[in-house]
């Protein structure tokens, strides 16, 4: 990875407000050579560990600038990552819901 950013996001719909985390990154030259599943799992674990606001929607992983040249969704699915959800027609972004993250990594860090 050349660069990455973790952002807490508030999603609003009418009177409903939920929190999620987005990790945006720019793939470096070695991106094609790394273990993608291990990389994504590490990013998801980092996103799940943010304990500023309760993570209700899950964690999203996205390419900086929504670059459609790399099909991040397909890479995540091919790597065997569980719980991958596509964001509409975007191939440069996917998310993993909180329920899957909780099963994988345990309770959200600020619970309990």
Protein backbone atom coordinates (compact mmCIF):
# COMPACT_ATOMS: atom_id res chain seq x y z
CA UNK A 1 0.00 0.00 0.00
CA UNK A 2 1.28 3.42 -0.88
CA UNK A 3 -1.08 5.31 1.46
CA UNK A 4 -4.20 4.70 3.54
CA UNK A 5 -6.74 6.69 5.55
CA UNK A 6 -9.28 5.61 8.16
CA UNK A 7 -12.45 7.70 8.36
CA UNK A 8 -15.42 7.43 10.72
CA UNK A 9 -18.61 8.17 8.77
CA UNK A 10 -22.12 9.03 9.88
CA UNK A 11 -24.79 7.72 7.52
CA UNK A 12 -28.15 9.47 7.75
CA UNK A 13 -31.47 8.47 6.31
CA UNK A 14 -34.45 10.48 7.51
CA UNK A 15 -34.34 10.37 11.30
CA UNK A 16 -31.96 7.39 11.37
CA UNK A 17 -28.26 7.91 11.98
CA UNK A 18 -25.68 5.09 11.97
CA UNK A 19 -21.89 4.98 12.14
CA UNK A 20 -19.41 3.14 9.99
CA UNK A 21 -15.75 3.21 9.09
CA UNK A 22 -14.23 3.60 5.64
CA UNK A 23 -10.63 2.73 4.93
CA UNK A 24 -9.43 4.29 1.68
CA UNK A 25 -6.11 3.28 0.22
CA UNK A 26 -3.87 3.73 -2.78
CA UNK A 27 -2.32 0.45 -3.90
CA UNK A 28 1.44 0.55 -4.25
CA UNK A 29 3.56 -1.20 -6.85
CA UNK A 30 3.69 -4.41 -4.77
CA UNK A 31 -0.14 -4.67 -4.50
CA UNK A 32 -0.27 -7.45 -7.08
CA UNK A 33 2.17 -9.54 -5.03
CA UNK A 34 0.63 -9.33 -1.54
CA UNK A 35 -1.80 -11.78 0.09
CA UNK A 36 -5.03 -9.85 -0.54
CA UNK A 37 -7.12 -11.74 2.01
CA UNK A 38 -4.57 -11.05 4.76
CA UNK A 39 -4.35 -7.39 3.72
CA UNK A 40 -8.13 -6.92 3.71
CA UNK A 41 -8.55 -8.75 7.02
CA UNK A 42 -5.92 -6.51 8.60
CA UNK A 43 -7.67 -3.39 7.29
CA UNK A 44 -11.05 -4.67 8.53
CA UNK A 45 -9.55 -5.40 11.96
CA UNK A 46 -8.16 -1.85 12.09
CA UNK A 47 -11.56 -0.41 11.11
CA UNK A 48 -13.34 -2.60 13.67
CA UNK A 49 -10.97 -1.40 16.39
CA UNK A 50 -12.00 2.27 16.03
CA UNK A 51 -13.88 2.85 19.28
CA UNK A 52 -14.85 6.49 19.01
CA UNK A 53 -18.42 5.79 17.82
CA UNK A 54 -20.29 2.47 17.82
CA UNK A 55 -19.72 0.85 14.43
CA UNK A 56 -23.23 -0.12 13.31
CA UNK A 57 -22.94 -0.42 9.54
CA UNK A 58 -19.59 -2.20 9.38
CA UNK A 59 -16.33 -1.36 7.69
CA UNK A 60 -15.86 -0.36 4.04
CA UNK A 61 -12.65 -0.68 2.08
CA UNK A 62 -12.24 1.58 -0.93
CA UNK A 63 -9.66 2.64 -3.45
CA UNK A 64 -8.80 6.33 -3.31
CA UNK A 65 -10.76 8.25 -5.91
CA UNK A 66 -13.07 5.32 -6.76
CA UNK A 67 -10.58 4.12 -9.38
CA UNK A 68 -12.50 1.63 -11.54
CA UNK A 69 -9.33 0.19 -13.12
CA UNK A 70 -8.97 -2.28 -10.23
CA UNK A 71 -11.97 -4.46 -9.44
CA UNK A 72 -11.59 -4.50 -5.65
CA UNK A 73 -14.88 -6.36 -5.17
CA UNK A 74 -13.74 -9.22 -7.41
CA UNK A 75 -10.34 -9.37 -5.71
CA UNK A 76 -12.01 -9.58 -2.27
CA UNK A 77 -14.42 -12.29 -3.44
CA UNK A 78 -11.65 -14.28 -5.16
CA UNK A 79 -9.49 -14.10 -2.03
CA UNK A 80 -12.20 -15.88 -0.02
CA UNK A 81 -12.96 -12.94 2.25
CA UNK A 82 -16.29 -13.56 3.98
CA UNK A 83 -19.20 -11.13 4.13
CA UNK A 84 -18.21 -8.98 1.15
CA UNK A 85 -20.97 -6.61 0.06
CA UNK A 86 -20.75 -4.55 -3.07
CA UNK A 87 -21.65 -0.84 -3.07
CA UNK A 88 -24.07 -0.60 -5.98
CA UNK A 89 -22.21 -0.71 -9.30
CA UNK A 90 -18.89 0.40 -7.83
CA UNK A 91 -16.13 -2.15 -8.19
CA UNK A 92 -13.62 -0.03 -6.28
CA UNK A 93 -15.37 -0.37 -2.91
CA UNK A 94 -16.83 -3.10 -0.75
CA UNK A 95 -18.01 -3.39 2.82
CA UNK A 96 -18.28 -6.06 5.48
CA UNK A 97 -21.23 -5.72 7.90
CA UNK A 98 -20.78 -5.42 11.65
CA UNK A 99 -22.38 -8.84 12.27
CA UNK A 100 -19.69 -10.56 10.18
CA UNK A 101 -16.92 -8.52 11.82
CA UNK A 102 -18.23 -9.43 15.26
CA UNK A 103 -18.24 -13.13 14.34
CA UNK A 104 -14.71 -12.84 12.95
CA UNK A 105 -13.02 -10.52 15.47
CA UNK A 106 -15.28 -10.62 18.54
CA UNK A 107 -17.29 -7.83 20.16
CA UNK A 108 -16.66 -4.29 18.99
CA UNK A 109 -13.82 -3.05 21.23
CA UNK A 110 -15.84 -0.43 23.12
CA UNK A 111 -18.63 -2.85 24.10
CA UNK A 112 -18.78 -4.44 27.51
